[in-house]
Tab-separated table of C-alpha atoms and ligand atoms in Angstrom:
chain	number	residue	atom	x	y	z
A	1	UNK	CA	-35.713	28.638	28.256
A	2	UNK	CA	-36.622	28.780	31.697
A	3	UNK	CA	-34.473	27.500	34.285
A	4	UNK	CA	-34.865	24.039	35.801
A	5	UNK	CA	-34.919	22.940	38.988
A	6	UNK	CA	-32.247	20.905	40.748
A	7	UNK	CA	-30.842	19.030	43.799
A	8	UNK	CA	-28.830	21.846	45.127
A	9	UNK	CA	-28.376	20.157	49.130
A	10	UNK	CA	-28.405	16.677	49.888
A	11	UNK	CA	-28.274	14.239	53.180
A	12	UNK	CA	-28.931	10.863	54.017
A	13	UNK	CA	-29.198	9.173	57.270
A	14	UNK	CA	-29.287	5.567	58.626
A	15	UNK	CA	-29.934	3.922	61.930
A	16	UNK	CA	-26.865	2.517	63.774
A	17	UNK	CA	-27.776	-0.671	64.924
A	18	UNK	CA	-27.185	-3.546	61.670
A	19	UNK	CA	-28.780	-6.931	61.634
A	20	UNK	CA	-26.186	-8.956	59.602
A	21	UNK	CA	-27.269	-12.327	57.655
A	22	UNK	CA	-25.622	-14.150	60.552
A	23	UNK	CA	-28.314	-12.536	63.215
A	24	UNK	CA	-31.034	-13.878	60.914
A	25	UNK	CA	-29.385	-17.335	60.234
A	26	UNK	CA	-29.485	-17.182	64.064
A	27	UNK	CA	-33.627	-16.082	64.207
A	28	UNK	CA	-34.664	-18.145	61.881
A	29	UNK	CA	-34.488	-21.108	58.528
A	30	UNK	CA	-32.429	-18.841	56.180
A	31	UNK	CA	-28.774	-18.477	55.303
A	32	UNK	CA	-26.396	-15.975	54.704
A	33	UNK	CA	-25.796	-17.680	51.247
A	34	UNK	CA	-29.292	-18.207	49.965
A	35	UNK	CA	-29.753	-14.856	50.799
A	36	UNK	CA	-26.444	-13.220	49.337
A	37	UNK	CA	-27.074	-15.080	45.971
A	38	UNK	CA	-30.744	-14.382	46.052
A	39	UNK	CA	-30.686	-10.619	47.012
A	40	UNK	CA	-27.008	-9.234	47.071
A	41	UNK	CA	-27.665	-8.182	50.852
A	42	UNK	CA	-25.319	-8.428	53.750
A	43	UNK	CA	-26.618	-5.912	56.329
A	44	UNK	CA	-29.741	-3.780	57.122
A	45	UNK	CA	-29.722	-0.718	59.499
A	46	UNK	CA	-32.801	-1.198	61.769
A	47	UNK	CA	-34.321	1.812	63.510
A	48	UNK	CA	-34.239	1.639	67.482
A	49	UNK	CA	-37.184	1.156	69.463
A	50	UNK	CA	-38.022	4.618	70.091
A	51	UNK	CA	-36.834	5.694	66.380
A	52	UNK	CA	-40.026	6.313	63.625
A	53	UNK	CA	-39.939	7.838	60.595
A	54	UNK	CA	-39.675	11.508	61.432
A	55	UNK	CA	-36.535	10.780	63.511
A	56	UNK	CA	-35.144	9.461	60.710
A	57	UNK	CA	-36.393	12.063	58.129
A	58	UNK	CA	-35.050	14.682	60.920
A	59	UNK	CA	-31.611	13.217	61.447
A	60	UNK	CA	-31.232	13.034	56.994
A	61	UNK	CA	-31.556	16.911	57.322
A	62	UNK	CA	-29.485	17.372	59.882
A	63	UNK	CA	-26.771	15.704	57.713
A	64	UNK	CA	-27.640	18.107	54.454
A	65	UNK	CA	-27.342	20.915	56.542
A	66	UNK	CA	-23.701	19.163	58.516
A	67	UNK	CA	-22.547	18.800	54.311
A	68	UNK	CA	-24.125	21.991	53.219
A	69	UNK	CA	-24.664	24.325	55.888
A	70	UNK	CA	-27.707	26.254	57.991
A	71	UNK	CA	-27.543	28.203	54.718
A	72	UNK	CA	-29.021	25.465	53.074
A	73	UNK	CA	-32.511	25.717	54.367
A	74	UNK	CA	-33.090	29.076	54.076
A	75	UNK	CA	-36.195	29.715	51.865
A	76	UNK	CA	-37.421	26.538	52.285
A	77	UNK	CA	-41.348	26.905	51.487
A	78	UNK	CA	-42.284	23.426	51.162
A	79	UNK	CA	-41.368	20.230	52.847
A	80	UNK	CA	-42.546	16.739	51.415
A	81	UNK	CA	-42.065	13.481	53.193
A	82	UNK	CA	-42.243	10.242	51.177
A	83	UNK	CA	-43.044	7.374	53.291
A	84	UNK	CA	-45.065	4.260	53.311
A	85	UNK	CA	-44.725	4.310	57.498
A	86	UNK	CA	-45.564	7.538	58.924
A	87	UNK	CA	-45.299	8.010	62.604
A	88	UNK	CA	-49.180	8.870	61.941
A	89	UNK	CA	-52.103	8.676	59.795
A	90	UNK	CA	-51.872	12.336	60.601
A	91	UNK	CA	-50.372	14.754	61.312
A	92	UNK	CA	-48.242	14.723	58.407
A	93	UNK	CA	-44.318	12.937	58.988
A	94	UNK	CA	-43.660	16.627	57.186
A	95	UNK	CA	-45.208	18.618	59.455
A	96	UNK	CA	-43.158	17.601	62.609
A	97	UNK	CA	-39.747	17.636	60.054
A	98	UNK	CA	-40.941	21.561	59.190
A	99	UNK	CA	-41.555	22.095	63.274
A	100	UNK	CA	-38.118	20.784	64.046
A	101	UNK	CA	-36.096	23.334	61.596
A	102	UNK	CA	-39.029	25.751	62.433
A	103	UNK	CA	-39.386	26.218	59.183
A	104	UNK	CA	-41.961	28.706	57.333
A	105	UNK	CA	-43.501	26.140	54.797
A	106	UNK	CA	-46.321	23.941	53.762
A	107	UNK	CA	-45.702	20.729	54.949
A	108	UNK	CA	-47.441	17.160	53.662
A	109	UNK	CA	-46.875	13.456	53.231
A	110	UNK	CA	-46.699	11.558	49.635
A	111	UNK	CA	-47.229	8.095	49.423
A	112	UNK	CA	-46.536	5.874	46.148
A	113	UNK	CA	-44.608	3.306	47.703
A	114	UNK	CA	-40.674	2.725	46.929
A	115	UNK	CA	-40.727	5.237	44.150
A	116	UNK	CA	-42.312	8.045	46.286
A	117	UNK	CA	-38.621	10.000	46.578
A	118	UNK	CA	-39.129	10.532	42.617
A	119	UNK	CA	-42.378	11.313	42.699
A	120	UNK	CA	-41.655	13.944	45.405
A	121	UNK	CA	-38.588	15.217	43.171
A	122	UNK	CA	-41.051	15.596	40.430
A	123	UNK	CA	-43.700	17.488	42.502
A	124	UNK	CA	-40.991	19.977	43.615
A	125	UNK	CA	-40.215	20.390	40.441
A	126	UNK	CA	-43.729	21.302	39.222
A	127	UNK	CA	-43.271	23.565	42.359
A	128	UNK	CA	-40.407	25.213	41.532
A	129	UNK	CA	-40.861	25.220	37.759
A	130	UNK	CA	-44.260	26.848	37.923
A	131	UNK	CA	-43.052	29.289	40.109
A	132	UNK	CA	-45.320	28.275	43.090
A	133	UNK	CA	-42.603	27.237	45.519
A	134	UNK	CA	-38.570	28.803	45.863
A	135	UNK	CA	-37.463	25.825	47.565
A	136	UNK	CA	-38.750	22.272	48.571
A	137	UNK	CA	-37.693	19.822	50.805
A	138	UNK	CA	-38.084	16.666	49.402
A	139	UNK	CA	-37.713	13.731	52.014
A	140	UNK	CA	-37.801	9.656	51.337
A	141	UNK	CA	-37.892	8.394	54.692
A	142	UNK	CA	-38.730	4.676	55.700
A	143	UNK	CA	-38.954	2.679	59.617
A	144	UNK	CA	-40.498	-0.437	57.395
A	145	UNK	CA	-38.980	-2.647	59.931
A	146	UNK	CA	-41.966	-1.791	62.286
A	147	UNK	CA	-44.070	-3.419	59.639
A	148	UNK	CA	-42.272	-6.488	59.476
A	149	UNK	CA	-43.561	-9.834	60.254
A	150	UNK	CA	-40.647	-11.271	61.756
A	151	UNK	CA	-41.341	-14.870	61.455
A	152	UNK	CA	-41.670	-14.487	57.999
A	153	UNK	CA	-38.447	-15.261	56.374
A	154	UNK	CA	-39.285	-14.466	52.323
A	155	UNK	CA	-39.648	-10.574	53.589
A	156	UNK	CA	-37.912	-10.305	56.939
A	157	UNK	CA	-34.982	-10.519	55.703
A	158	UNK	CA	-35.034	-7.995	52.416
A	159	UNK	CA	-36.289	-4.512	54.403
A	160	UNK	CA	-34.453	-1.610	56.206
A	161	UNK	CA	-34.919	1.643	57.950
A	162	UNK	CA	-33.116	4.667	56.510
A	163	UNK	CA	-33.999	8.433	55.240
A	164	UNK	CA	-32.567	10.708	52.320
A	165	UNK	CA	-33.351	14.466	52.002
A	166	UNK	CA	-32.707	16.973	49.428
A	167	UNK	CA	-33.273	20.537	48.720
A	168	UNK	CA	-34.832	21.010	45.577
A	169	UNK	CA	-35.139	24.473	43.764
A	170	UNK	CA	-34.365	26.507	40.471
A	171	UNK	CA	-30.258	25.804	38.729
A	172	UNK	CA	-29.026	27.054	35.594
A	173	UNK	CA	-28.420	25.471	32.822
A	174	UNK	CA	-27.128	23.042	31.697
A	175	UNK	CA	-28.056	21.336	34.991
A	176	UNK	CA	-31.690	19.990	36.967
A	177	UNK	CA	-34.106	17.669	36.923
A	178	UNK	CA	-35.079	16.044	33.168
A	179	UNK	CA	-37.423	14.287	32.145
A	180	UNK	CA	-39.450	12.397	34.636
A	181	UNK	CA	-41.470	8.879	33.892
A	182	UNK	CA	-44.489	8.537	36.078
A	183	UNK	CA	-46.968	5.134	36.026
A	184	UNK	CA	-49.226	3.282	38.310
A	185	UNK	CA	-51.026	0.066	37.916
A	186	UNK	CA	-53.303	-0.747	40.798
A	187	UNK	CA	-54.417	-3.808	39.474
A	188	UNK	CA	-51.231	-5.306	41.156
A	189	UNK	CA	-52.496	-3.950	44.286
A	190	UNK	CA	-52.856	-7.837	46.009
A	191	UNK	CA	-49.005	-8.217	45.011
A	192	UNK	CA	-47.473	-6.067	47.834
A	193	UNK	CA	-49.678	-4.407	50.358
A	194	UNK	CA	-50.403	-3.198	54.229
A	195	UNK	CA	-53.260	-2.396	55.993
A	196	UNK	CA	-54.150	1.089	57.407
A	197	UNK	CA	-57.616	2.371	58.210
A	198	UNK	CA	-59.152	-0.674	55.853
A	199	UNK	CA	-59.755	-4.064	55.705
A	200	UNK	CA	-60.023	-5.306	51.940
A	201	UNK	CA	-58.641	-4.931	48.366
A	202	UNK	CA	-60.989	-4.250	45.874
A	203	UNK	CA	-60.523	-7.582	44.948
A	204	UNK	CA	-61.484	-8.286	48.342
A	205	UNK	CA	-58.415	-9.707	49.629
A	206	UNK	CA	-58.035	-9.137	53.073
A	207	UNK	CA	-55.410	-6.355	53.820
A	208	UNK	CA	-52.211	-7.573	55.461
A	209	UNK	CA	-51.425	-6.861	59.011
A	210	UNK	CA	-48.007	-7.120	58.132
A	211	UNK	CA	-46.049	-6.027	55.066
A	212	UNK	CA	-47.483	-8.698	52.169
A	213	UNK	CA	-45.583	-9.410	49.043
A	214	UNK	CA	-45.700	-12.079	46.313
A	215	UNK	CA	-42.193	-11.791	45.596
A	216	UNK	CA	-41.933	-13.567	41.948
A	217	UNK	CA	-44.749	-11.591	41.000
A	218	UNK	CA	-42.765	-7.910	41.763
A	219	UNK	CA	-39.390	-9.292	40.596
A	220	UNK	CA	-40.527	-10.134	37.096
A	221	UNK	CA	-43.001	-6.997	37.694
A	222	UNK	CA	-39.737	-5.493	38.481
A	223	UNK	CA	-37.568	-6.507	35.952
A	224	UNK	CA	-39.971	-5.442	33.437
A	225	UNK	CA	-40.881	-2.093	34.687
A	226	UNK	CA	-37.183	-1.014	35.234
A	227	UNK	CA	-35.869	-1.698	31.295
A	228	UNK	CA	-39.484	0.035	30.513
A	229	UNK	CA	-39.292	3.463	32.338
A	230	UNK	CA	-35.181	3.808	32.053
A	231	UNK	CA	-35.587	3.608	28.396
A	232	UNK	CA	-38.866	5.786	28.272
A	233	UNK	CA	-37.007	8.488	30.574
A	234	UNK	CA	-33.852	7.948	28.565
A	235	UNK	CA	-36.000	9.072	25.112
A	236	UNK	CA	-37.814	11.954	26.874
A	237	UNK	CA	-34.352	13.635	28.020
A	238	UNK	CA	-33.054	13.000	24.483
A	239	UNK	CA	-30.000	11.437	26.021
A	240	UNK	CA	-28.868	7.957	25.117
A	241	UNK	CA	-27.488	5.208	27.400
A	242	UNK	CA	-23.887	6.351	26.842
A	243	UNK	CA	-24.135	9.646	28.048
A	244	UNK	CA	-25.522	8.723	31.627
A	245	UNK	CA	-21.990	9.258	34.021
A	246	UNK	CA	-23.834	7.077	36.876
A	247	UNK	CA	-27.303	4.847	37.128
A	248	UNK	CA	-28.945	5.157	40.394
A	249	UNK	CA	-31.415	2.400	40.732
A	250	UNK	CA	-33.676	1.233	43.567
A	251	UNK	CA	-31.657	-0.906	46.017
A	252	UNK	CA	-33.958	-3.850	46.004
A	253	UNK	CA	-32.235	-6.749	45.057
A	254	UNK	CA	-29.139	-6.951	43.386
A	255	UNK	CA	-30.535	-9.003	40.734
A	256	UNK	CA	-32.859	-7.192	39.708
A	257	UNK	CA	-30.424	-4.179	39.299
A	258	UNK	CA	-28.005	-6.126	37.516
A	259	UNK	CA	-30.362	-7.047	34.747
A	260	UNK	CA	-31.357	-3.447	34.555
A	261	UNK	CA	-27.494	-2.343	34.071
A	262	UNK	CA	-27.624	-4.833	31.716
A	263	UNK	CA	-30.343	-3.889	29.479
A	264	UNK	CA	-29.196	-0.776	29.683
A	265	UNK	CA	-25.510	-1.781	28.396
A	266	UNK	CA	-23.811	0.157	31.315
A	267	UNK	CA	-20.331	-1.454	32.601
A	268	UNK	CA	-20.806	-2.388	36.241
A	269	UNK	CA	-18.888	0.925	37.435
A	270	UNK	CA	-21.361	2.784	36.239
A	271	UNK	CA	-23.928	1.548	38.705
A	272	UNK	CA	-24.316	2.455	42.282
A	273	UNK	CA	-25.251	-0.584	44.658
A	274	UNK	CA	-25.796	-0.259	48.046
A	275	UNK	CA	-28.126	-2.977	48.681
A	276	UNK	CA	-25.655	-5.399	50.151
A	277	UNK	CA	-25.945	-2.296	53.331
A	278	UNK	CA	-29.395	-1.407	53.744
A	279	UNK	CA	-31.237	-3.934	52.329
A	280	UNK	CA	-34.330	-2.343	51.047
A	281	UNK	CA	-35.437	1.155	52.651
A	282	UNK	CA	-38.271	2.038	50.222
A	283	UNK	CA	-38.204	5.545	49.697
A	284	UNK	CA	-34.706	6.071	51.682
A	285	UNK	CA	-33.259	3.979	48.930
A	286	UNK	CA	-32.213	6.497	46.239
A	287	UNK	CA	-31.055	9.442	47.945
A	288	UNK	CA	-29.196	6.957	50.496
A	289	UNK	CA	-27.271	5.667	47.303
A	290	UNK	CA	-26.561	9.210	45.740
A	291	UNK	CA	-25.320	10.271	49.137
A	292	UNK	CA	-22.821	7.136	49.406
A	293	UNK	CA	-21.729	7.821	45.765
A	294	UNK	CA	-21.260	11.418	46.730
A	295	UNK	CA	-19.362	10.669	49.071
A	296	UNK	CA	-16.842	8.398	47.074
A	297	UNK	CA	-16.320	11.215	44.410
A	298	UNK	CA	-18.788	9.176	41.910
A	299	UNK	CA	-20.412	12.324	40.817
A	300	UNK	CA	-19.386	15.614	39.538
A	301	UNK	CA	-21.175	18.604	38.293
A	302	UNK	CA	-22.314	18.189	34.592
A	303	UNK	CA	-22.856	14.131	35.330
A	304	UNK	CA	-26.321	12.920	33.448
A	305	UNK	CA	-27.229	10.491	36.441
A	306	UNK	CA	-30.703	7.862	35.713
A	307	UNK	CA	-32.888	7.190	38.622
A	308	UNK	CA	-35.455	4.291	38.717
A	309	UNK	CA	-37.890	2.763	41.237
A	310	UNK	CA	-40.704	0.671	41.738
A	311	UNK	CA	-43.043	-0.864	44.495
A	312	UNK	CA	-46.324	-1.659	45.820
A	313	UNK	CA	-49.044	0.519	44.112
A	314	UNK	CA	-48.164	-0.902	41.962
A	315	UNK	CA	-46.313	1.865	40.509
A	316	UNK	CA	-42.844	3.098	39.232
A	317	UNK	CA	-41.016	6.160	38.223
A	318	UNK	CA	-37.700	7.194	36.917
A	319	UNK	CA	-35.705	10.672	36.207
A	320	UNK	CA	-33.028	11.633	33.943
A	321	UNK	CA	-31.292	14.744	35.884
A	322	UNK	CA	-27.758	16.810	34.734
A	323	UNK	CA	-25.949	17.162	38.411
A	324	UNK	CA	-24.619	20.759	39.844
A	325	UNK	CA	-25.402	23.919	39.729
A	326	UNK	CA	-25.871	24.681	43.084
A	327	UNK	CA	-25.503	28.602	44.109
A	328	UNK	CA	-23.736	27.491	47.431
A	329	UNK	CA	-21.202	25.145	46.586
B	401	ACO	N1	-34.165	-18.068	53.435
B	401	ACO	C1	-34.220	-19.288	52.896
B	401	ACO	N2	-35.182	-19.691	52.039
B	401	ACO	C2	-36.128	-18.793	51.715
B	401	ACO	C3	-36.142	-17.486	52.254
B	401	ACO	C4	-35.102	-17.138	53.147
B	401	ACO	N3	-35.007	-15.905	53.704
B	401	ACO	N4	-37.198	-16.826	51.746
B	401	ACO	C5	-37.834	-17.676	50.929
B	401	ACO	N5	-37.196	-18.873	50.913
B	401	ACO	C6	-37.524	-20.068	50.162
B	401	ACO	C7	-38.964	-20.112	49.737
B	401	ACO	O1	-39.757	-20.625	50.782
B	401	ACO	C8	-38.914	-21.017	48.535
B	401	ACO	O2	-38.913	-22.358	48.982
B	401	ACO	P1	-39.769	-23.468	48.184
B	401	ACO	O3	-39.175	-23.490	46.805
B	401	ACO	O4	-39.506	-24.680	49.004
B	401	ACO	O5	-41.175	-22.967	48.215
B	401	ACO	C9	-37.530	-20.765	47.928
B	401	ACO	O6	-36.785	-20.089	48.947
B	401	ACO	C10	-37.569	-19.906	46.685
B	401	ACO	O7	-38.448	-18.827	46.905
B	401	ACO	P2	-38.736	-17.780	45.774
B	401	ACO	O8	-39.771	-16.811	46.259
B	401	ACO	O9	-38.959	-18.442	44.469
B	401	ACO	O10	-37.331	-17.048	45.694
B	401	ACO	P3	-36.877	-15.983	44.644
B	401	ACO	O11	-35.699	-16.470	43.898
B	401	ACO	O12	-38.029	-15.440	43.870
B	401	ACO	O13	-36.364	-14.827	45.604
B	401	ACO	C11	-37.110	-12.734	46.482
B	401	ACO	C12	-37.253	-14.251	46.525
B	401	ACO	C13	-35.699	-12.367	46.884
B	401	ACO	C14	-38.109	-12.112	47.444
B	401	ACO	C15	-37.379	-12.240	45.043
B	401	ACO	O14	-38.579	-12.785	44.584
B	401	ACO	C16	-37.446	-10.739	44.946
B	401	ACO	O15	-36.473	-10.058	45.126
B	401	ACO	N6	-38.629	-10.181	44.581
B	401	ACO	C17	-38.790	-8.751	44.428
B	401	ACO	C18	-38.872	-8.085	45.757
B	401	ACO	C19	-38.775	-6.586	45.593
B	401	ACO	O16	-37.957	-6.106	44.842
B	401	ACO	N7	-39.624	-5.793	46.276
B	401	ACO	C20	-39.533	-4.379	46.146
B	401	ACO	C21	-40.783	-3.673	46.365
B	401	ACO	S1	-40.898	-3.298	48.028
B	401	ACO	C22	-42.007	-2.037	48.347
B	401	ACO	O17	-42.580	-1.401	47.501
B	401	ACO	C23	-42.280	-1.807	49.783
């Protein structure tokens, strides 16, 4: 068999300045403990004023290459940012990351909401698979704070800024990206949405001018869609439940995780939560958690590790992947 391709470099990057529950208790009707017990979240790293997406997308690479070296980068011949907040309609958030590193690569955005970091991990590896690409950048970077209305207490308080990158090309086996669950259903569109360019859903709900979300609607969306695709995912990679070292979900809400772990019948250790320090940073959230559980010796080469996400669209996606087998480590 052919090989797979893999995370071989990762880095992960978030703003220093924290909004705690106390700053919001202190901004508006809300309280550290309805918020705790409703979300799991503490703290969210905000962006600074003059801090958008590609400085945060920039500043994740800069870490890979601080864990993994110059080295790292070299072959890179595609870069991919995921992001539902690009500086710009265009150019592409990619294009100034590939300018920065001066980089000799196609460059583009990918947008598919909170899951868009998986969906970029399973582009690069159609890249890399098919032979069309040696390495690919693959970028989840988020500055959703700038879309925030900040009167509005049922979302203000659940977002964060952040960025995860990773380096994405062919490993040997046993290790690399699995099987990959994919799905879309745009007739939630008037659930969770922002405008751009337009004005109305197809239903012909006016667009938000600020980030827009029916929140019971996506948690039992949510809930649903997260048992769903682990399971599906789980079946493709032929692995079952008890063979998956670490479960990597989206940092939404801590509910919502929780009753994932537990349809899943994973003990709590085996589930990495960092939601109660960022909040939610879209497509920042995954890499952001397999960087923190890097660092605290969580993984090791050979781990089976389950990734799953969801968000506006809507749509979801989730990944089965064996860790290691990086040529440089
Ligand atoms: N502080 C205090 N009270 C609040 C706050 C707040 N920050 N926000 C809402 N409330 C109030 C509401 O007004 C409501 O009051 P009412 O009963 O008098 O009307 C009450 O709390 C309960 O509100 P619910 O919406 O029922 O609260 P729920 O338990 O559903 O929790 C939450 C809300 C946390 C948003 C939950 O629905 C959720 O997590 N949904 C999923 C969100 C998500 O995961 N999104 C991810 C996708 S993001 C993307 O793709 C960009």
């Amino acid at each position: 068999m052919s090989k797979l391709a893999g995370i071989t470099a990762l880095g992960a990057y978030a703003p220093s300045k924290v909004l705690t529950n106390a700053d919001f208790e202190a901004m508006m009707d809300t309280s550290d403990e309805w918020i705790i017990t409703r979300t799991g979240i503490k703290r969210r790293h905000i962006a600074a004023e003059d801090e958008f997406t590609s400085h945060l997308a920039i500043s994740s690479v800069a870490d890979l290459i601080r864990r993994h070296g110059e080295g790292a980068l070299a072959g890179v011949d595609m870069v991919i940012v995921a992001t539902n907040t690009p500086d710009a309609l265009f150019p592409a958030t990619a294009a100034l990351v590939q300018d920065h590193f001066g980089l000799k690569a196609g460059a583009f955005d990918l947008l598919a909401a909170c899951p868009g970091w998986l969906y970029a991990l399973s582009v690069a590896k159609a890249y890399v698979e098919s032979g069309m690409c040696r390495k690919v950048l693959a970028i989840g970077a988020e500055a959703l704070t700038k879309v925030m209305d900040w009167q509005d207490r049922a979302t203000a308080v659940l977002f964060g800024d952040g960025a995860g990158a990773a380096v994405v090309e062919a490993v040997p086996a046993p290790y690399g990206l699995k099987s990959f669950v994919l799905g879309a259903d745009g007739s939630g569109a008037n659930q969770l949405h922002i405008r751009a360019v337009g004005r109305c859903l197809p239903s012909g709900e006016p667009l938000a001018e600020h980030l827009y979300m029916n929140g019971r609607e996506v948690y039992k969306f949510a809930v649903r869609v997260m048992n769903t695709a682990t399971i599906e995912a789980l079946q493709r990679s032929g692995l079952h439940s008890d063979e998956i070292a670490l479960f990597v979900p989206h940092q939404a809400n801590l509910r919502i995780i929780e009753a994932a772990r537990e349809r899943l019948g994973l003990p709590p250790e085996r589930v990495v939560v960092t939601v109660d320090e960022y909040g939610n940073n879209s497509t920042a959230s995954i890499p952001l958690a397999l960087a923190h559980a890097l660092d605290a010796g969580r993984i090791s080469d050979g781990d089976n590790l389950l990734l799953v996400s969801f968000g506006a669209g809507l749509t979801w996606a989730a990944n089965v992947l064996t860790w290691g087998g990086a040529w440089h480590q």
